[in-house]
Every structure is written in C-alpha cells, then in structure tokens.
Amino acid sequence: MMLSPAWREAVDALARRKLRTLLTLLGMIFGVAAIVAMQGVGEGSRREALKLVESLGLHNLIIEAKPQDQDSLKEIRARSLGLSEADARAALLVVPGAERYAAEKRVHRWAVFSDDGQSTAEVSGITPDYFRLAALRLAQGRALDTRDNDSLAAVAVLGAQAAHDLFPDGKALGRLVKVNQVWLRVVGVLADRDLGQDKFEGVSLGADANRVFVPLQSAHARFRFQPMEDPVDRFLLQLKDPDTLAAGARVLTQVLDQRHAGAADYRMIVPQQLYRQNQKTQRIFSIVMGSIAGVSLLVGGIGIMNIMLANVLERRREIGLLRAIGARRGDIVKRFLREAVVICTSGAVIGLVFGALLAYAIALFAGWKVAWQPVGVLASAVACVLIGLAFSIYPARQAAALDPIAAIRDE
C-alpha cells in the first residue's frame, strides 16, 4: 500500500515528458524485440532441422551410389560391380555397433495407375527394415516383411499422396495398382509426414508421401533395369550408439574401398554431421543477431542515462525541497530508480510483443518456422531491466548528491 503512491508518482513524472520517455523506450523495445525474434526464429529453425535429420536417421550412416556417365561407368565396372546389398551385409558384420541395414533401389517407372486414378509417384524396391530406419509410420495395413522379399511377392505400400491420387475414396488396402507392366496388391499406406522441404543441406529427403514401395527382390525380378546399374541405389546402416558414428564411418569407408577396389562410385552421408553443420551455421547467425540486439540494448541503456541526467538537471529545485523536508539520499536514489524500472519494464513488455510479431512476420515472409523457449524469452526481458537499472544508478546518485540549499536556490 505504501509503494503504490510512489510508483504512481514515477509514472506521472515520466508521463509529463512523453516525447523524451518515448525516445528512451525505443532503444529498449528494439533491443528486446530483436532478441525475442531471433530466439523464436532460431529455435524454430533448430527444431525443423532436427525433424528433417530425424527423417534421415540420427543413428544412421547412409551410402549412396554416385551417378556416372556411360564412359566412366564402363571404366568403374571393370573394377567394381557397384553398390549392392552384399556391401550392406558386409558392413553389418564389420562396423562396430551396427544393428541393422536397409537397402533401396529406384525403379524406372513410366506409368503408375489404378482403376480409379493415376499417379506420378516414384517407385522403390526396399528391404524389410527400410521403414524402421527411415522413421516412416503406417496409417493403414502392414509393412513389407522378409516373407514378401523372399517370395518375390507382388505387393506394395503406398505413400499418403500416392494413395490419395490412386484411390480418392481412401480405400486402398487390398486393391490393385499397376506399375509399368506389373500389377501389385496394396498391403499398407504410410502416414503423411509433412517435412516442408525435399532437401536438407543438399541431401534428398526422399519425398516419401509420393512413393510406391515394393520388396527389393520383387523389384529386381519383375522390373527392367539398365545394364551396369548399381544393384541398389543406397543403403542405410543403423548404429546402436550415435557417439560411434564417426568411427563407424571410417570403418565403413575402408570396407567399401576394399570391396569396390578403390573405385569412387559411392558417397557417404552422416545425418548427425549434417545436423551439427546446420547448428553451427545457426549459432553464427544467433551470435550476429544477439550482438546487434545487445548493441541496441546498450544504446537504450545510454538513452536512459541521458534522460535521467536531464531529469536531474530539470528537477534540481524539486530535489532540494525533498531534501529540505527530510528526504534522505537513499530516498532520492530510489525515486529515480523507480522511474528507470518503469521505463525498462514498459520497454521489455512492449519489446516482447513486438518481437513475437516480428518473428511471425519473418516466418511468414521466409517460410520458416517459429518456436519458443520461455526461459530465453524471460531472460531477454530481465536483461533489459537490469541494463536499464545499471545505467540509471549514476544519474540517481548524482541527484542524491546535490546540495539541498544550492538546489533550492537554482532557477
């Protein structure tokens, strides 16, 4: 109850100098807004990157066959038969901590249709563990299994978009799809996974929604491939401990170099390293933006000091009268610090709102995501108040140090 009049008096004192107070607020508002917007966009980007990398598998090593022109391919095939499932099996035996593998081979399709529709879906032959390693979930039916692969079964699992295009009524299970000249029975439909983009750090994410998956051995037996093609286009090797990925990658490279007689017909992708590279870029961005925001807060703090010094000069008689009727130096200091707290708190609150709006505006314009860390947002507001108080101490002490008699006589 005793503090209410004092704080109200601080607000009234600032309200009497509206323009000066507003100019002081701007520095704090822009500083907090820049930090909040940076945090919102940065955290959203981090979570989006993590989601994209998880689609590749944070525990995975990915080996892809390199595309070659015809002349280079003939030369390479003299030494290497290309990437194959046998390479994946060898890696599973040799690489420390390797748990399982999944291989994939793209089919050259020219037609994908059903009785109810047609699709532009890509077609891939896969081994049974592919869905697990690629973090794909089923919405209907079942996944492809070892029995399908061994028996060369004419079955397929559809991505969500492919299922919608081929069966607009949503009833795909048990029905037939024709890929090129081969009829396949649908046994499963994947859950829709909207990643928002097709690539991450230059690596294709697969666009699994518009895909048709068949057993790998069925693909080799039922579809035609070009001479000298790699038996598989890529395989994923999952390691139990993500901390051993770097060592596992070195061992796997040695195994493949030996099996391929040193032919550079493959490339290795470590999703974990892609994520770290992405986060390194994000940290640089955050440091730059944080520095800019820090400078803005510093300028805001200097602005507060200026207005406080100006207030001290204008209110010398007021200060002298307060001292004359018994106010102590500490009371004068508290009086000016309360005004500083009002400015800083107001700037922080407005800055939080403006920063949130700015973050969503940036996200809308650039197509990015926004996410929030409450601790970081709160820290930016607290930093604003602390900086303002730090720059207000000197003017407040100057006011308290005025000689009461000299201050009263001052016109």
Short mmCIF file of C-alpha atoms in Angstrom, two decimals:
data_model
loop_
_atom_site.label_atom_id
_atom_site.label_comp_id
_atom_site.label_asym_id
_atom_site.label_seq_id
_atom_site.Cartn_x
_atom_site.Cartn_y
_atom_site.Cartn_z
CA MET A 1 0.00 0.00 0.00
CA MET A 2 2.88 2.38 0.82
CA LEU A 3 4.59 1.65 -2.51
CA SER A 4 1.60 2.35 -4.72
CA PRO A 5 1.72 6.16 -4.49
CA ALA A 6 5.49 6.12 -5.03
CA TRP A 7 5.21 4.04 -8.20
CA ARG A 8 2.27 6.11 -9.41
CA GLU A 9 4.34 9.23 -8.90
CA ALA A 10 7.15 7.69 -11.00
CA VAL A 11 4.71 7.01 -13.84
CA ASP A 12 3.30 10.55 -13.63
CA ALA A 13 6.82 12.04 -13.72
CA LEU A 14 7.57 10.15 -16.95
CA ALA A 15 4.17 10.95 -18.45
CA ARG A 16 4.91 14.67 -18.11
CA ARG A 17 7.82 14.16 -20.53
CA LYS A 18 6.10 11.95 -23.12
CA LEU A 19 8.38 12.52 -26.11
CA ARG A 20 11.58 12.11 -24.14
CA THR A 21 10.26 8.98 -22.46
CA LEU A 22 9.13 7.51 -25.80
CA LEU A 23 12.53 8.07 -27.39
CA THR A 24 14.15 6.36 -24.41
CA LEU A 25 11.75 3.43 -24.66
CA LEU A 26 12.58 2.80 -28.33
CA GLY A 27 16.08 1.54 -27.63
CA MET A 28 14.83 -0.98 -25.08
CA ILE A 29 11.90 -2.03 -27.28
CA PHE A 30 14.05 -2.68 -30.34
CA GLY A 31 16.70 -4.49 -28.30
CA VAL A 32 14.24 -6.88 -26.65
CA ALA A 33 12.28 -7.34 -29.88
CA ALA A 34 15.44 -8.29 -31.79
CA ILE A 35 16.40 -10.86 -29.15
CA VAL A 36 12.90 -12.34 -28.99
CA ALA A 37 12.54 -12.53 -32.77
CA MET A 38 15.99 -14.11 -33.06
CA GLN A 39 15.13 -16.70 -30.43
CA GLY A 40 11.77 -17.54 -31.99
CA VAL A 41 13.14 -17.97 -35.50
CA GLY A 42 16.33 -19.69 -34.29
CA GLU A 43 14.51 -22.21 -32.11
CA GLY A 44 12.01 -22.88 -34.87
CA SER A 45 14.84 -23.46 -37.31
CA ARG A 46 16.61 -25.78 -34.86
CA ARG A 47 13.51 -27.92 -34.35
CA GLU A 48 12.81 -28.01 -38.07
CA ALA A 49 16.39 -29.11 -38.78
CA LEU A 50 16.11 -31.81 -36.12
CA LYS A 51 12.89 -33.08 -37.67
CA LEU A 52 14.48 -33.22 -41.11
CA VAL A 53 17.57 -35.02 -39.83
CA GLU A 54 15.42 -37.49 -37.90
CA SER A 55 13.82 -38.40 -41.23
CA LEU A 56 17.30 -39.44 -42.37
CA GLY A 57 18.08 -41.11 -39.03
CA LEU A 58 20.38 -39.67 -36.37
CA HIS A 59 21.76 -43.19 -35.78
CA ASN A 60 22.26 -43.92 -39.47
CA LEU A 61 25.11 -43.92 -41.94
CA ILE A 62 23.83 -43.50 -45.49
CA ILE A 63 25.72 -44.80 -48.51
CA GLU A 64 24.57 -43.65 -51.95
CA ALA A 65 25.71 -44.74 -55.39
CA LYS A 66 27.22 -41.88 -57.37
CA PRO A 67 25.63 -41.15 -60.74
CA GLN A 68 28.09 -41.74 -63.58
CA ASP A 69 28.17 -41.04 -67.29
CA GLN A 70 28.34 -44.05 -69.59
CA ASP A 71 32.08 -43.86 -70.30
CA SER A 72 33.02 -43.50 -66.63
CA LEU A 73 30.61 -46.29 -65.70
CA LYS A 74 32.31 -48.74 -68.07
CA GLU A 75 35.69 -47.93 -66.56
CA ILE A 76 34.38 -48.28 -62.98
CA ARG A 77 32.60 -51.57 -63.71
CA ALA A 78 35.92 -53.08 -64.73
CA ARG A 79 36.86 -52.85 -61.02
CA SER A 80 33.58 -52.59 -59.11
CA LEU A 81 30.16 -54.17 -59.54
CA GLY A 82 28.58 -51.15 -57.87
CA LEU A 83 26.72 -50.66 -54.63
CA SER A 84 24.88 -53.78 -53.56
CA GLU A 85 23.05 -55.39 -50.68
CA ALA A 86 26.14 -57.54 -50.15
CA ASP A 87 28.02 -54.34 -49.21
CA ALA A 88 25.38 -53.64 -46.56
CA ARG A 89 25.61 -57.17 -45.16
CA ALA A 90 29.40 -56.92 -45.00
CA ALA A 91 29.13 -53.57 -43.23
CA LEU A 92 26.71 -55.08 -40.72
CA LEU A 93 29.30 -57.71 -39.84
CA VAL A 94 32.34 -55.43 -39.67
CA VAL A 95 31.27 -51.96 -38.45
CA PRO A 96 31.33 -51.81 -34.62
CA GLY A 97 27.89 -51.30 -33.11
CA ALA A 98 26.00 -51.84 -36.39
CA GLU A 99 22.50 -53.18 -35.66
CA ARG A 100 20.65 -53.43 -38.96
CA TYR A 101 20.59 -52.16 -42.53
CA ALA A 102 18.04 -51.24 -45.18
CA ALA A 103 18.66 -51.07 -48.93
CA GLU A 104 16.75 -49.25 -51.67
CA LYS A 105 16.62 -49.42 -55.47
CA ARG A 106 14.67 -46.94 -57.59
CA VAL A 107 12.56 -48.44 -60.38
CA HIS A 108 12.41 -46.71 -63.77
CA ARG A 109 8.66 -46.20 -63.95
CA TRP A 110 6.68 -44.78 -66.84
CA ALA A 111 3.16 -45.47 -65.59
CA VAL A 112 1.55 -45.81 -62.15
CA PHE A 113 -2.24 -46.16 -62.14
CA SER A 114 -5.24 -47.97 -60.71
CA ASP A 115 -8.85 -48.38 -61.80
CA ASP A 116 -9.68 -45.11 -60.01
CA GLY A 117 -6.74 -42.84 -60.76
CA GLN A 118 -3.16 -42.34 -61.78
CA SER A 119 -0.06 -41.04 -60.03
CA THR A 120 3.37 -39.56 -60.68
CA ALA A 121 4.77 -41.48 -57.70
CA GLU A 122 8.34 -42.74 -57.69
CA VAL A 123 8.73 -46.50 -57.20
CA SER A 124 11.37 -48.12 -55.00
CA GLY A 125 12.33 -51.63 -54.08
CA ILE A 126 13.28 -51.86 -50.40
CA THR A 127 14.39 -54.37 -47.80
CA PRO A 128 12.11 -55.07 -44.79
CA ASP A 129 13.84 -52.74 -42.28
CA TYR A 130 13.60 -49.67 -44.52
CA PHE A 131 10.53 -48.17 -42.87
CA ARG A 132 12.10 -48.53 -39.44
CA LEU A 133 15.42 -46.91 -40.37
CA ALA A 134 13.74 -44.13 -42.37
CA ALA A 135 11.35 -43.38 -39.46
CA LEU A 136 8.24 -43.99 -41.56
CA ARG A 137 4.97 -44.93 -39.86
CA LEU A 138 1.97 -46.79 -41.25
CA ALA A 139 -1.51 -45.30 -41.28
CA GLN A 140 -3.19 -48.44 -42.62
CA GLY A 141 -2.29 -52.07 -43.19
CA ARG A 142 1.14 -53.57 -42.69
CA ALA A 143 4.73 -53.05 -43.75
CA LEU A 144 6.68 -55.18 -46.19
CA ASP A 145 8.37 -58.11 -44.47
CA THR A 146 11.02 -60.74 -45.09
CA ARG A 147 8.47 -63.22 -46.42
CA ASP A 148 7.38 -60.73 -49.11
CA ASN A 149 11.01 -60.22 -50.10
CA ASP A 150 11.96 -63.90 -50.20
CA SER A 151 8.83 -64.98 -52.11
CA LEU A 152 9.08 -62.15 -54.67
CA ALA A 153 5.55 -61.11 -53.68
CA ALA A 154 3.69 -58.67 -55.93
CA VAL A 155 2.71 -56.34 -53.09
CA ALA A 156 3.18 -52.64 -52.38
CA VAL A 157 2.98 -49.99 -49.68
CA LEU A 158 1.82 -46.56 -50.81
CA GLY A 159 2.81 -43.13 -49.56
CA ALA A 160 -0.05 -40.89 -48.41
CA GLN A 161 -0.11 -38.73 -51.55
CA ALA A 162 0.21 -41.71 -53.89
CA ALA A 163 -2.66 -43.47 -52.08
CA HIS A 164 -4.85 -40.37 -52.41
CA ASP A 165 -4.11 -40.00 -56.13
CA LEU A 166 -4.69 -43.66 -56.92
CA PHE A 167 -7.66 -44.22 -54.60
CA PRO A 168 -9.50 -40.94 -53.95
CA ASP A 169 -12.12 -42.76 -51.86
CA GLY A 170 -9.44 -43.59 -49.27
CA LYS A 171 -9.89 -47.37 -49.59
CA ALA A 172 -6.54 -48.59 -50.88
CA LEU A 173 -5.92 -51.77 -48.85
CA GLY A 174 -6.28 -54.98 -50.83
CA ARG A 175 -6.73 -53.20 -54.15
CA LEU A 176 -4.51 -53.38 -57.23
CA VAL A 177 -2.01 -50.86 -58.58
CA LYS A 178 -0.22 -51.23 -61.91
CA VAL A 179 3.41 -50.04 -62.12
CA ASN A 180 4.67 -50.22 -65.71
CA GLN A 181 3.56 -53.72 -66.73
CA VAL A 182 3.30 -55.21 -63.22
CA TRP A 183 0.16 -55.45 -61.08
CA LEU A 184 0.73 -55.05 -57.33
CA ARG A 185 -1.64 -55.53 -54.41
CA VAL A 186 -1.66 -52.77 -51.79
CA VAL A 187 -0.95 -54.07 -48.28
CA GLY A 188 -0.23 -50.79 -46.47
CA VAL A 189 -0.45 -46.99 -46.59
CA LEU A 190 2.08 -44.70 -44.90
CA ALA A 191 1.10 -41.92 -42.52
CA ASP A 192 1.54 -38.47 -44.03
CA ARG A 193 4.80 -36.87 -42.94
CA ASP A 194 4.97 -33.25 -43.99
CA LEU A 195 8.65 -32.28 -43.82
CA GLY A 196 8.09 -28.97 -45.58
CA GLN A 197 11.02 -29.42 -47.99
CA ASP A 198 12.61 -32.07 -50.18
CA LYS A 199 16.26 -31.49 -49.23
CA PHE A 200 18.35 -30.79 -46.17
CA GLU A 201 21.91 -29.49 -46.52
CA GLY A 202 21.86 -30.68 -50.15
CA VAL A 203 20.70 -34.23 -49.27
CA SER A 204 17.43 -35.53 -50.70
CA LEU A 205 14.82 -36.40 -48.06
CA GLY A 206 13.01 -38.84 -50.32
CA ALA A 207 9.54 -37.24 -50.69
CA ASP A 208 8.05 -40.42 -49.19
CA ALA A 209 4.42 -39.25 -49.48
CA ASN A 210 4.54 -39.67 -53.26
CA ARG A 211 6.22 -43.07 -53.37
CA VAL A 212 5.30 -46.68 -54.04
CA PHE A 213 7.37 -49.25 -52.13
CA VAL A 214 7.80 -52.87 -53.22
CA PRO A 215 10.07 -55.65 -51.90
CA LEU A 216 13.62 -55.27 -53.22
CA GLN A 217 13.87 -58.81 -54.63
CA SER A 218 10.46 -58.41 -56.27
CA ALA A 219 11.69 -55.22 -57.93
CA HIS A 220 14.77 -56.97 -59.29
CA ALA A 221 12.69 -59.90 -60.56
CA ARG A 222 9.70 -58.02 -62.02
CA PHE A 223 11.10 -54.76 -63.41
CA ARG A 224 13.73 -53.95 -66.02
CA PHE A 225 16.94 -52.06 -65.23
CA GLN A 226 19.70 -50.65 -67.40
CA PRO A 227 22.88 -52.65 -67.96
CA MET A 228 25.68 -51.96 -65.47
CA GLU A 229 23.32 -50.23 -62.99
CA ASP A 230 24.15 -50.47 -59.31
CA PRO A 231 22.13 -53.30 -57.71
CA VAL A 232 20.98 -50.80 -55.08
CA ASP A 233 20.95 -47.02 -55.16
CA ARG A 234 21.63 -46.63 -51.47
CA PHE A 235 21.62 -48.37 -48.14
CA LEU A 236 21.21 -47.19 -44.56
CA LEU A 237 23.28 -48.68 -41.76
CA GLN A 238 21.98 -48.10 -38.24
CA LEU A 239 24.41 -47.95 -35.32
CA LYS A 240 23.39 -48.58 -31.73
CA ASP A 241 25.36 -45.68 -30.25
CA PRO A 242 25.31 -42.33 -32.13
CA ASP A 243 28.61 -41.40 -30.48
CA THR A 244 30.34 -44.10 -32.56
CA LEU A 245 29.12 -42.77 -35.92
CA ALA A 246 32.41 -41.08 -36.79
CA ALA A 247 34.44 -44.22 -36.04
CA GLY A 248 31.84 -46.36 -37.81
CA ALA A 249 32.03 -44.15 -40.89
CA ARG A 250 35.80 -44.61 -41.07
CA VAL A 251 35.49 -48.40 -40.80
CA LEU A 252 32.70 -48.49 -43.37
CA THR A 253 34.76 -46.42 -45.80
CA GLN A 254 37.64 -48.89 -45.52
CA VAL A 255 35.29 -51.83 -46.09
CA LEU A 256 33.70 -50.30 -49.18
CA ASP A 257 37.02 -49.14 -50.63
CA GLN A 258 38.27 -52.69 -50.34
CA ARG A 259 35.12 -54.26 -51.81
CA HIS A 260 34.98 -51.72 -54.67
CA ALA A 261 38.72 -51.91 -55.41
CA GLY A 262 39.15 -48.21 -54.63
CA ALA A 263 36.54 -47.08 -57.19
CA ALA A 264 34.96 -43.78 -56.13
CA ASP A 265 31.46 -44.90 -57.09
CA TYR A 266 29.70 -44.08 -53.83
CA ARG A 267 29.37 -41.30 -51.29
CA MET A 268 28.71 -41.41 -47.57
CA ILE A 269 26.27 -39.19 -45.66
CA VAL A 270 26.28 -38.88 -41.87
CA PRO A 271 22.99 -37.17 -40.87
CA GLN A 272 24.34 -36.35 -37.42
CA GLN A 273 27.15 -34.34 -39.00
CA LEU A 274 24.66 -32.57 -41.27
CA TYR A 275 22.72 -31.54 -38.17
CA ARG A 276 25.85 -30.30 -36.43
CA GLN A 277 26.87 -28.33 -39.51
CA ASN A 278 23.41 -26.79 -39.67
CA GLN A 279 23.50 -25.88 -35.98
CA LYS A 280 26.95 -24.32 -36.38
CA THR A 281 25.52 -22.04 -39.04
CA GLN A 282 22.58 -21.27 -36.77
CA ARG A 283 24.90 -20.40 -33.88
CA ILE A 284 26.81 -17.94 -36.06
CA PHE A 285 23.51 -16.37 -37.07
CA SER A 286 22.43 -16.20 -33.41
CA ILE A 287 25.72 -14.60 -32.35
CA VAL A 288 25.43 -11.93 -35.04
CA MET A 289 21.79 -11.21 -34.22
CA GLY A 290 22.49 -11.31 -30.48
CA SER A 291 25.32 -8.82 -30.90
CA ILE A 292 23.05 -6.45 -32.82
CA ALA A 293 20.35 -6.81 -30.16
CA GLY A 294 22.92 -6.29 -27.41
CA VAL A 295 24.12 -3.08 -29.03
CA SER A 296 20.51 -1.91 -29.25
CA LEU A 297 20.01 -2.61 -25.55
CA LEU A 298 23.27 -0.80 -24.77
CA VAL A 299 22.08 2.21 -26.75
CA GLY A 300 18.81 2.00 -24.86
CA GLY A 301 20.70 1.98 -21.57
CA ILE A 302 22.67 5.05 -22.62
CA GLY A 303 19.39 6.70 -23.56
CA ILE A 304 18.03 6.01 -20.11
CA MET A 305 21.13 7.53 -18.55
CA ASN A 306 20.71 10.65 -20.71
CA ILE A 307 17.07 11.16 -19.82
CA MET A 308 17.81 10.57 -16.16
CA LEU A 309 20.63 13.15 -16.20
CA ALA A 310 18.34 15.59 -17.99
CA ASN A 311 15.63 14.95 -15.38
CA VAL A 312 18.10 15.60 -12.59
CA LEU A 313 19.02 18.98 -14.10
CA GLU A 314 15.37 19.96 -14.60
CA ARG A 315 14.27 18.86 -11.14
CA ARG A 316 17.01 20.36 -9.01
CA ARG A 317 14.53 22.54 -7.06
CA GLU A 318 12.25 19.53 -6.51
CA ILE A 319 15.16 17.51 -5.21
CA GLY A 320 16.27 20.35 -2.96
CA LEU A 321 12.77 20.71 -1.48
CA LEU A 322 12.53 16.97 -0.84
CA ARG A 323 15.87 17.03 0.97
CA ALA A 324 14.82 20.11 2.93
CA ILE A 325 11.66 18.42 4.30
CA GLY A 326 13.58 15.35 5.41
CA ALA A 327 14.11 13.07 2.42
CA ARG A 328 17.32 11.09 2.70
CA ARG A 329 19.78 10.46 -0.12
CA GLY A 330 18.56 6.88 -0.37
CA ASP A 331 15.00 8.15 -0.91
CA ILE A 332 16.16 10.28 -3.84
CA VAL A 333 18.06 7.35 -5.36
CA LYS A 334 15.00 5.11 -5.04
CA ARG A 335 12.80 7.79 -6.60
CA PHE A 336 14.86 7.92 -9.79
CA LEU A 337 15.44 4.16 -9.91
CA ARG A 338 11.68 3.60 -9.79
CA GLU A 339 11.34 5.75 -12.88
CA ALA A 340 14.06 3.71 -14.56
CA VAL A 341 12.28 0.47 -13.65
CA VAL A 342 9.03 1.78 -15.16
CA ILE A 343 10.82 2.65 -18.41
CA CYS A 344 12.69 -0.67 -18.60
CA THR A 345 9.68 -2.80 -17.70
CA SER A 346 7.48 -1.00 -20.21
CA GLY A 347 10.16 -1.35 -22.87
CA ALA A 348 10.57 -5.05 -22.09
CA VAL A 349 6.84 -5.81 -22.26
CA ILE A 350 6.32 -3.87 -25.50
CA GLY A 351 9.51 -5.41 -26.89
CA LEU A 352 8.25 -8.94 -26.13
CA VAL A 353 5.03 -8.31 -28.02
CA PHE A 354 6.77 -6.57 -30.91
CA GLY A 355 9.44 -9.29 -31.08
CA ALA A 356 6.82 -12.05 -31.25
CA LEU A 357 5.00 -10.25 -34.06
CA LEU A 358 8.31 -9.68 -35.85
CA ALA A 359 9.23 -13.36 -35.57
CA TYR A 360 5.94 -14.47 -37.10
CA ALA A 361 6.25 -11.86 -39.83
CA ILE A 362 9.75 -13.12 -40.72
CA ALA A 363 8.49 -16.71 -40.67
CA LEU A 364 5.56 -15.84 -42.91
CA PHE A 365 7.75 -13.99 -45.39
CA ALA A 366 10.61 -16.53 -45.48
CA GLY A 367 8.58 -19.71 -44.99
CA TRP A 368 10.39 -20.56 -41.74
CA LYS A 369 9.03 -22.00 -38.51
CA VAL A 370 8.73 -20.25 -35.14
CA ALA A 371 9.14 -21.93 -31.76
CA TRP A 372 9.69 -20.52 -28.29
CA GLN A 373 11.90 -21.23 -25.30
CA PRO A 374 10.21 -19.50 -22.34
CA VAL A 375 13.47 -19.26 -20.40
CA GLY A 376 15.21 -17.40 -23.23
CA VAL A 377 12.29 -15.00 -23.72
CA LEU A 378 12.14 -14.26 -19.98
CA ALA A 379 15.92 -13.78 -19.88
CA SER A 380 15.73 -11.09 -22.58
CA ALA A 381 13.16 -9.14 -20.55
CA VAL A 382 15.22 -9.46 -17.36
CA ALA A 383 18.37 -8.34 -19.23
CA CYS A 384 16.50 -5.25 -20.42
CA VAL A 385 15.53 -4.29 -16.88
CA LEU A 386 18.99 -4.98 -15.47
CA ILE A 387 20.75 -2.94 -18.17
CA GLY A 388 18.37 -0.04 -17.61
CA LEU A 389 18.96 -0.14 -13.86
CA ALA A 390 22.71 -0.33 -14.30
CA PHE A 391 22.70 2.82 -16.43
CA SER A 392 20.35 4.60 -14.01
CA ILE A 393 22.48 4.25 -10.91
CA TYR A 394 24.89 7.05 -11.79
CA PRO A 395 22.18 9.71 -12.51
CA ALA A 396 20.30 8.66 -9.36
CA ARG A 397 23.44 9.05 -7.23
CA GLN A 398 24.14 12.41 -8.85
CA ALA A 399 20.65 13.57 -7.85
CA ALA A 400 21.12 12.35 -4.30
CA ALA A 401 24.49 14.12 -4.03
CA LEU A 402 23.05 17.57 -4.80
CA ASP A 403 23.44 20.21 -2.09
CA PRO A 404 19.86 20.98 -0.87
CA ILE A 405 20.44 24.73 -0.37
CA ALA A 406 22.08 25.20 -3.75
CA ALA A 407 19.38 23.14 -5.41
CA ILE A 408 16.56 25.23 -3.87
CA ARG A 409 18.16 28.50 -4.96
CA ASP A 410 18.58 27.18 -8.52
CA GLU A 411 16.20 28.75 -11.08
#
